Amino acid sequence: MATIDLMDKLKILADGAKYDVSCASSGSFRRNRDGIGNAASCGICHTWTSDGRCVSLLKILMTNSCVYDCAYCVNRRSNDVQRVLLTPAEVAELTIGFYRRNYIEGLFLSTGVVRSPDHTMELLIEAVRTLREEYRFNGYIHLKLVPGADPLLVQKAGLLADRVSVNLELATRESLALLAPDKSRDAVVEPMRQVNQLITVNRAERKESRKVPRFAPAGQSTQLIVGATQETDRQIVTLSEQLYQRMELKRVYYSAFIPVMTDNRLPALPDSPLRREHRLYQADWLLRYYGFKAHELLDEERPNLEANLDPKTGWALRHLELFPVEINRADYEVLLRIPGIGVRSAQRILRARRQGHLGIDDLAKLGVVLKRARYFITARGRYAGECAIESTLLRSRLVGGTVRKGGIQLELPFSQPEAHGDAISLISGEL
Ligand code: SF4
C-alpha cells in the first residue's frame, strides 16, 4: 500500500464504514475509576436523543482491504478502490485524539478481512487493548467480530468491548451463498451463539462476585440487508424474532440495500428500499416493546408489510372485532395494541386513570396520537371516530398524506422512529 497521510486514511476508512448501520446507543454503563471516559447508558452513535442531543462515536474500518468478495460491498476484493490500513496503534491514537478534543464519545470499529479471520481479529483486539490498557480509555467501544475467527479471540474481544456484533447480512443461507459466497451461515451464527452463552455465564458469575470482569455488557447486535435478495418481510421479521428470543440480541438493524455496485447477482433497483426498511423497524419495535409476535404481523398470505400503513394499524384493521377498546378499563397489554398509543402513553393512561375516568380530550395531553387512536377507542363510553368501525372506511382515513424522510416519500400517518438510532430515539415513536 502506498504511503498515505493518517487523516486521508481516516477519510477513506470512515467512508467505507458508512454502510454498516449496526451501531447505535450503547445501553452500557460503566463507571470511570482511574481511566478516561465513561460508557454511559445514553446513545453513542451519531443520532438524536429524545432531548435533542446529538451523540457521536468514531465509526471507522481498520482496513477497507478484504480477501472476500461480497457482491453488495464497496470494499470487496474485486472492486477497484484505494486500499488503506490503520495499524492498531493508529486506531488507538486517533480515537484518543478525537476523544480528547471532545469530538466523540466512543468508537465503532469494523474492518474488511485481511489475510484471515484470525489475523484480522487479532489486529482489532490489539487496537482495543491498546485503548483500554495503555490509554486507560473507559469510553464505549463497539467492536465487530469477524466470522470464522477463533472462539478464544471472540472471548477476548467481548472482555474489551462494550458491544460486539457480527453481521448476518442476509436472512437465508441461500442468499448468503449467492451474494457472500466466502462466508458460511455457520461461521456467522456461531460467534453469535458463543457470545450469547458467554454473556449468560458472565451474568451468573458476576452475581457471585462483582470482581469478575464484564463480558460485552451492552450485548450484541447484528445487521440485515433488505432488498438485495428475494426474502420476504415475513422471513426477515421471523428471523429477528428468533434472534431476540434465542440469542438475546439487543438490536437487529435493517439496512436498505444501496445499489452502489454493479453485479449481475444484484437487483437493479431504481432507489434504495428505505420505505421497506422503515416498516421493518416499526415491526421490530412491535416485537420488542409491544408484545407482538411475528406471526401476528405477517403470514403466508401476507408475507410483506404494507408500504402505506404502519404494521400496528394494519394489524388493528385486520382485527376490528377487538375494537373499540374502552380506554378506562383496558389492561396495559391491550392499550399497547391500540394504534396511536405507545409505551409511554399507555403508562401515562394507567397512572392518570388512578385519578379518575379519562375523556377523549384528556388523551392528547397524555401523548396519545388521536388522529389514529380515535377510530379504535371509546372514552367514558364515547366513540370519537367520525365513521363506522369498518375496515375499508377506516383504511381510507388512516392512509393519509405523504412526508419526506431520508429522501423518499413516506405516507402519513406513521410514527417516526430514528431508523439507525436506539431506544432513546425510538422510544418517542408512538406506534
Ligand atoms: S467480508 Fe464482505 S461485507 Fe465485509 S468487508 Fe469483506 S467484502 Fe465487504
Coordinates of C-alpha atoms and ligand atoms in Angstrom, one line a residue:
M1 CA 0.0 0.0 0.0
A2 CA 1.3 3.5 -0.9
T3 CA 2.3 5.8 2.0
I4 CA -0.6 8.0 2.8
D5 CA -1.3 10.6 5.4
L6 CA -3.2 9.4 8.5
M7 CA -6.1 11.8 8.0
D8 CA -6.5 10.7 4.4
K9 CA -6.6 7.1 5.6
L10 CA -9.2 8.1 8.1
K11 CA -11.4 9.7 5.4
I12 CA -11.3 6.6 3.3
L13 CA -12.0 4.2 6.2
A14 CA -14.8 6.3 7.7
D15 CA -16.4 6.4 4.3
G16 CA -16.0 2.6 4.0
A17 CA -17.8 2.1 7.3
K18 CA -20.8 4.2 6.5
Y19 CA -22.9 1.3 5.1
D20 CA -22.7 -0.6 8.4
V21 CA -25.7 0.5 10.4
S22 CA -25.3 -2.0 13.2
C23 CA -24.0 0.5 15.7
A24 CA -26.0 2.8 18.0
S25 CA -26.7 3.7 21.5
S26 CA -24.8 1.6 23.9
G27 CA -27.1 0.6 26.7
S28 CA -23.9 0.2 28.7
F29 CA -23.0 1.7 32.0
R30 CA -19.5 1.5 33.4
R31 CA -18.2 4.0 36.0
N32 CA -14.9 5.6 35.4
R33 CA -12.4 4.6 38.0
D34 CA -8.9 5.8 37.0
G35 CA -9.1 5.9 33.2
I36 CA -10.6 8.5 30.9
G37 CA -14.1 8.5 29.5
N38 CA -17.3 6.9 30.7
A39 CA -19.5 4.4 28.9
A40 CA -22.9 5.7 29.6
S41 CA -26.4 4.3 29.1
C42 CA -27.2 7.1 26.7
G43 CA -26.7 6.8 22.9
I44 CA -23.3 6.9 21.4
C45 CA -23.9 6.7 17.6
H46 CA -24.4 9.8 15.5
T47 CA -28.0 10.1 16.4
W48 CA -30.5 12.4 18.0
T49 CA -31.6 11.6 21.5
S50 CA -35.1 12.4 22.7
D51 CA -33.9 15.6 24.3
G52 CA -32.4 16.7 21.0
R53 CA -28.8 16.0 21.9
C54 CA -26.5 14.6 19.2
V55 CA -24.2 11.9 20.5
S56 CA -21.3 10.6 18.5
L57 CA -18.8 7.9 18.0
L58 CA -15.8 7.4 15.7
K59 CA -17.1 4.9 13.2
I60 CA -14.3 3.5 11.1
L61 CA -12.9 0.5 9.4
M62 CA -9.5 -0.7 10.4
T63 CA -9.0 -1.5 6.7
N64 CA -11.0 -1.4 3.6
S65 CA -8.9 -4.3 2.2
C66 CA -10.8 -7.6 2.1
V67 CA -10.0 -11.0 0.9
Y68 CA -13.7 -11.7 0.5
D69 CA -15.9 -10.7 -2.4
C70 CA -19.4 -10.0 -1.2
A71 CA -21.5 -8.7 -4.1
Y72 CA -23.1 -5.8 -2.3
C73 CA -19.9 -4.4 -0.7
V74 CA -17.8 -1.5 -1.9
N75 CA -14.8 -3.0 -0.1
R76 CA -15.0 -6.3 -1.9
R77 CA -11.8 -7.8 -3.3
S78 CA -12.7 -7.2 -6.9
N79 CA -13.6 -3.6 -6.5
D80 CA -11.0 -1.2 -7.8
V81 CA -10.7 1.3 -4.9
Q82 CA -7.7 2.7 -3.0
R83 CA -6.9 0.3 0.0
V84 CA -5.6 1.5 3.3
L85 CA -4.9 0.0 6.7
L86 CA -4.7 1.6 10.1
T87 CA -2.3 -0.2 12.5
P88 CA -3.8 -1.0 15.9
A89 CA -1.6 1.9 17.4
E90 CA -3.1 4.3 14.8
V91 CA -6.6 3.3 15.7
A92 CA -5.9 3.9 19.3
E93 CA -4.2 7.2 18.8
L94 CA -6.9 8.5 16.5
T95 CA -9.7 7.5 19.0
I96 CA -7.9 9.1 21.9
G97 CA -7.1 12.2 19.9
F98 CA -10.7 12.7 18.9
Y99 CA -12.0 11.9 22.4
R100 CA -9.7 14.4 24.0
R101 CA -10.9 17.1 21.5
N102 CA -14.4 16.2 22.6
Y103 CA -15.4 15.1 19.1
I104 CA -16.6 11.7 20.1
E105 CA -17.8 9.7 23.0
G106 CA -16.7 6.2 21.8
L107 CA -15.6 4.0 19.0
F108 CA -17.3 1.7 16.5
L109 CA -14.6 -0.4 14.9
S110 CA -15.2 -2.6 11.9
T111 CA -13.0 -4.0 9.2
G112 CA -12.5 -5.9 6.0
V113 CA -10.9 -9.2 6.3
V114 CA -7.1 -9.1 5.9
R115 CA -5.2 -12.3 5.4
S116 CA -7.6 -14.4 7.6
P117 CA -10.4 -14.0 10.1
D118 CA -8.0 -14.8 13.0
H119 CA -5.3 -12.3 11.9
T120 CA -7.9 -9.6 11.4
M121 CA -9.5 -10.3 14.8
E122 CA -6.1 -10.1 16.4
L123 CA -5.5 -6.7 14.9
L124 CA -8.9 -5.4 16.1
I125 CA -8.2 -6.8 19.6
E126 CA -4.8 -5.2 19.7
A127 CA -6.3 -1.8 18.8
V128 CA -8.9 -2.1 21.6
R129 CA -6.5 -3.5 24.1
T130 CA -4.1 -0.5 23.5
L131 CA -7.0 1.8 24.1
R132 CA -8.1 0.1 27.2
E133 CA -4.8 -0.8 28.8
E134 CA -2.3 1.8 27.6
Y135 CA -4.6 4.8 27.2
R136 CA -6.9 3.7 30.0
F137 CA -9.8 4.6 27.7
N138 CA -13.0 3.8 29.6
G139 CA -15.5 5.0 26.9
Y140 CA -17.9 3.0 24.8
I141 CA -16.4 0.6 22.3
H142 CA -18.5 -1.4 19.7
L143 CA -16.3 -4.0 18.0
K144 CA -17.1 -6.1 15.0
L145 CA -16.4 -9.8 15.2
V146 CA -15.0 -11.4 12.2
P147 CA -17.0 -14.5 11.1
G148 CA -14.8 -17.6 11.3
A149 CA -12.4 -16.2 14.0
D150 CA -11.2 -18.5 16.7
P151 CA -13.6 -18.6 19.7
L152 CA -10.8 -17.6 22.1
L153 CA -10.4 -14.4 20.1
V154 CA -14.2 -13.8 20.3
Q155 CA -13.9 -14.2 24.1
K156 CA -11.0 -11.7 24.3
A157 CA -13.0 -9.2 22.2
G158 CA -16.0 -9.4 24.5
L159 CA -13.8 -8.7 27.5
L160 CA -12.6 -5.5 26.0
A161 CA -15.6 -4.1 24.1
D162 CA -19.0 -2.9 25.4
R163 CA -20.9 -4.3 22.5
V164 CA -19.9 -6.8 19.8
S165 CA -21.6 -7.6 16.6
V166 CA -21.4 -9.9 13.7
N167 CA -23.5 -9.1 10.7
L168 CA -25.8 -11.7 9.4
E169 CA -26.3 -9.6 6.3
L170 CA -28.8 -11.9 4.5
A171 CA -31.7 -13.7 6.0
T172 CA -31.2 -17.1 4.4
R173 CA -28.3 -19.5 3.7
E174 CA -29.2 -19.4 0.0
S175 CA -28.9 -15.6 -0.2
L176 CA -25.6 -15.7 1.7
A177 CA -24.2 -18.3 -0.6
L178 CA -25.3 -16.2 -3.6
L179 CA -24.0 -12.8 -2.6
A180 CA -21.4 -13.6 0.0
P181 CA -20.0 -16.9 -1.1
D182 CA -16.9 -16.7 1.1
K183 CA -19.0 -16.5 4.3
S184 CA -20.9 -19.5 5.6
R185 CA -24.0 -19.1 7.6
D186 CA -22.5 -21.2 10.4
A187 CA -19.4 -19.0 10.5
V188 CA -21.7 -16.0 11.1
V189 CA -24.1 -17.6 13.6
E190 CA -21.5 -19.5 15.7
P191 CA -19.9 -16.4 17.2
M192 CA -23.4 -15.0 18.0
R193 CA -24.2 -18.2 19.8
Q194 CA -20.9 -18.1 21.7
V195 CA -21.3 -14.5 22.7
N196 CA -24.8 -15.3 24.0
Q197 CA -23.5 -18.1 26.1
L198 CA -20.6 -16.1 27.4
I199 CA -22.9 -13.2 28.4
T200 CA -25.2 -15.7 30.2
V201 CA -22.2 -17.2 32.1
N202 CA -20.8 -13.8 32.9
R203 CA -24.1 -12.6 34.3
A204 CA -24.2 -15.6 36.6
E205 CA -20.6 -15.2 37.7
R206 CA -21.0 -11.5 38.4
K207 CA -23.9 -12.4 40.7
E208 CA -21.4 -14.4 42.7
S209 CA -18.6 -11.8 42.6
R210 CA -18.6 -8.2 41.2
K211 CA -14.9 -8.6 40.6
V212 CA -15.5 -10.8 37.6
P213 CA -14.8 -8.7 34.6
R214 CA -17.8 -7.8 32.4
F215 CA -18.2 -9.5 29.1
A216 CA -19.8 -7.4 26.4
P217 CA -22.0 -5.5 28.9
A218 CA -24.0 -3.8 26.1
G219 CA -24.7 -7.2 24.5
Q220 CA -24.6 -7.9 20.8
S221 CA -26.3 -6.7 17.7
T222 CA -26.5 -7.6 14.0
Q223 CA -27.4 -6.1 10.7
L224 CA -29.6 -7.5 7.8
I225 CA -29.5 -6.1 4.3
V226 CA -33.0 -5.5 3.0
G227 CA -33.9 -5.7 -0.7
A228 CA -30.8 -7.2 -2.2
T229 CA -32.4 -10.7 -2.3
Q230 CA -35.8 -12.2 -2.5
E231 CA -36.6 -12.7 1.2
T232 CA -40.0 -11.6 2.3
D233 CA -40.6 -9.3 5.3
R234 CA -42.1 -12.4 7.0
Q235 CA -38.8 -14.2 6.7
I236 CA -36.9 -11.2 8.0
V237 CA -39.2 -10.4 10.9
T238 CA -39.4 -14.1 11.9
L239 CA -35.6 -14.3 11.9
S240 CA -35.3 -11.2 14.0
E241 CA -37.8 -12.6 16.5
Q242 CA -35.7 -15.8 16.8
L243 CA -32.5 -13.7 17.2
Y244 CA -34.1 -11.8 20.1
Q245 CA -35.6 -14.9 21.7
R246 CA -32.8 -17.4 21.2
M247 CA -29.7 -15.2 21.1
E248 CA -30.9 -12.3 23.3
L249 CA -29.7 -9.8 20.7
K250 CA -30.0 -6.2 21.8
R251 CA -30.8 -5.0 18.3
V252 CA -31.3 -6.2 14.8
Y253 CA -30.6 -3.3 12.4
Y254 CA -32.1 -3.3 8.9
S255 CA -30.1 -1.7 6.1
A256 CA -31.9 -0.9 2.9
F257 CA -29.8 -2.2 0.1
I258 CA -27.9 0.6 -1.6
P259 CA -27.1 -0.2 -5.2
V260 CA -23.6 1.1 -5.2
M261 CA -22.1 -1.9 -7.0
T262 CA -22.9 -3.3 -10.4
D263 CA -23.2 -7.1 -10.3
N264 CA -25.5 -9.4 -12.1
R265 CA -26.4 -11.1 -8.9
L266 CA -27.8 -7.9 -7.5
P267 CA -31.3 -6.5 -8.3
A268 CA -31.4 -3.4 -10.5
L269 CA -33.3 -1.1 -8.1
P270 CA -34.0 2.5 -9.1
D271 CA -34.0 3.5 -5.4
S272 CA -32.8 2.1 -2.1
P273 CA -35.9 0.4 -0.4
L274 CA -35.9 2.9 2.5
R275 CA -39.6 2.7 3.0
R276 CA -39.4 -1.0 3.5
E277 CA -36.5 -0.6 5.9
H278 CA -38.7 1.9 7.9
R279 CA -41.6 -0.6 8.1
L280 CA -39.3 -3.3 9.3
Y281 CA -38.0 -1.1 12.1
Q282 CA -41.6 -0.5 13.1
A283 CA -42.4 -4.2 13.1
D284 CA -39.2 -4.8 15.0
W285 CA -40.3 -2.3 17.6
L286 CA -43.6 -4.1 17.9
L287 CA -41.8 -7.3 18.6
R288 CA -39.6 -5.9 21.3
Y289 CA -41.8 -3.4 23.2
Y290 CA -45.5 -4.1 22.3
G291 CA -45.8 -7.8 22.8
F292 CA -46.5 -8.7 19.2
K293 CA -45.4 -12.0 17.7
A294 CA -44.0 -12.2 14.1
H295 CA -46.9 -14.4 13.0
E296 CA -49.4 -11.8 14.1
L297 CA -47.9 -9.2 11.8
L298 CA -47.2 -11.4 8.8
D299 CA -48.3 -14.8 7.5
E300 CA -48.2 -16.9 4.4
E301 CA -51.0 -15.0 2.7
R302 CA -49.5 -11.6 3.6
P303 CA -45.7 -12.1 3.6
N304 CA -44.8 -8.4 3.3
L305 CA -45.6 -5.3 5.4
E306 CA -47.9 -2.8 3.8
A307 CA -46.0 0.1 2.3
N308 CA -48.6 2.7 3.1
L309 CA -49.8 1.7 6.6
D310 CA -47.7 1.1 9.7
P311 CA -47.8 -2.6 10.8
K312 CA -49.7 -1.9 14.0
T313 CA -52.5 -0.1 12.3
G314 CA -52.5 -2.9 9.7
W315 CA -52.9 -5.5 12.4
A316 CA -55.8 -3.5 14.1
L317 CA -57.7 -3.2 10.8
R318 CA -57.5 -7.0 10.4
H319 CA -58.8 -7.4 14.0
L320 CA -61.7 -4.9 14.2
E321 CA -63.7 -7.4 16.2
L322 CA -61.4 -6.4 19.2
F323 CA -62.3 -2.7 18.9
P324 CA -63.3 -0.2 20.1
V325 CA -61.5 -0.6 23.4
E326 CA -62.7 1.4 26.4
I327 CA -59.7 3.4 27.5
N328 CA -60.7 3.5 31.2
R329 CA -60.9 -0.3 31.6
A330 CA -58.3 -1.8 29.2
D331 CA -55.2 -3.6 30.5
Y332 CA -51.7 -2.3 29.7
E333 CA -51.2 -5.1 27.1
V334 CA -54.5 -4.1 25.4
L335 CA -53.7 -0.4 25.4
L336 CA -50.4 -1.2 23.6
R337 CA -52.4 -2.8 20.8
I338 CA -54.3 0.4 20.0
P339 CA -52.9 2.4 17.1
G340 CA -51.7 5.8 18.3
I341 CA -51.0 4.6 21.8
G342 CA -47.3 3.8 22.6
V343 CA -45.4 2.5 25.6
R344 CA -45.2 5.9 27.3
S345 CA -48.7 7.0 26.6
A346 CA -50.1 3.6 27.8
Q347 CA -48.1 4.0 31.0
R348 CA -49.4 7.5 31.4
I349 CA -53.0 6.4 30.9
L350 CA -52.7 3.8 33.6
R351 CA -51.3 6.4 36.0
A352 CA -53.9 9.0 35.1
R353 CA -56.8 6.6 35.5
R354 CA -56.0 6.3 39.2
Q355 CA -57.2 9.9 39.5
G356 CA -60.5 9.4 37.7
H357 CA -62.1 8.4 34.4
L358 CA -60.5 9.8 31.3
G359 CA -62.3 11.5 28.5
I360 CA -61.2 11.8 24.8
D361 CA -59.8 15.3 25.5
D362 CA -57.6 14.0 28.2
L363 CA -55.8 11.6 25.9
A364 CA -53.9 14.1 23.7
K365 CA -52.3 15.5 26.9
L366 CA -51.1 12.0 27.7
G367 CA -49.3 11.7 24.3
V368 CA -51.9 9.6 22.5
V369 CA -52.0 10.2 18.7
L370 CA -55.7 10.8 18.5
K371 CA -55.8 11.1 14.7
R372 CA -55.2 7.3 14.7
A373 CA -56.4 6.2 18.2
R374 CA -59.9 7.8 17.9
Y375 CA -61.1 5.1 15.5
F376 CA -60.2 2.3 17.9
I377 CA -61.3 3.5 21.3
T378 CA -64.1 4.8 23.5
A379 CA -63.6 7.0 26.5
R380 CA -66.4 7.1 29.1
G381 CA -68.3 5.1 26.5
R382 CA -68.0 7.8 23.8
Y383 CA -66.6 6.9 20.4
A384 CA -64.9 9.8 18.7
G385 CA -64.1 8.3 15.3
E386 CA -66.2 10.1 12.6
C387 CA -67.1 6.9 10.8
A388 CA -68.3 3.4 11.5
I389 CA -65.7 0.8 12.5
E390 CA -65.4 -0.8 9.2
S391 CA -62.2 -1.8 7.5
T392 CA -62.5 0.0 4.1
L393 CA -63.7 3.2 5.7
L394 CA -61.0 3.2 8.3
R395 CA -58.3 2.3 5.9
S396 CA -59.2 5.3 3.7
R397 CA -58.9 7.6 6.6
L398 CA -55.7 6.1 8.1
V399 CA -53.7 6.0 4.8
G400 CA -53.0 9.7 4.7
G401 CA -50.7 12.2 3.0
T402 CA -47.0 12.0 2.5
V403 CA -44.0 13.3 4.1
R404 CA -40.4 13.3 3.0
K405 CA -37.9 11.3 5.1
G406 CA -34.4 10.4 4.1
G407 CA -35.1 11.5 0.5
I408 CA -38.2 9.3 0.0
Q409 CA -41.9 9.9 0.4
L410 CA -43.4 8.1 3.4
E411 CA -47.1 8.1 3.9
L412 CA -48.8 9.6 6.9
P413 CA -49.8 8.6 9.5
F414 CA -46.6 7.0 10.7
S415 CA -44.6 7.1 13.8
Q416 CA -41.1 8.3 13.2
P417 CA -38.5 6.1 14.8
E418 CA -35.0 7.1 14.0
A419 CA -34.0 4.1 11.9
H420 CA -30.4 3.8 13.0
G421 CA -30.8 5.1 16.5
D422 CA -31.6 3.1 19.6
A423 CA -34.1 3.2 22.4
I424 CA -33.6 6.8 23.1
S425 CA -34.6 8.0 19.7
L426 CA -37.2 5.3 19.1
I427 CA -39.0 5.4 22.4
S428 CA -40.8 8.6 21.5
G429 CA -42.4 6.9 18.4
E430 CA -45.9 6.0 19.5
L431 CA -47.0 3.2 17.2
Ligands
SF4_1 S1 -16.4 -9.5 4.3 FE1 -17.7 -8.9 2.6 S2 -19.0 -7.3 3.5 FE2 -17.2 -7.5 4.8 S3 -15.7 -6.0 4.0 FE3 -15.3 -8.0 3.0 S4 -16.4 -7.9 1.1 FE4 -17.2 -6.3 2.4

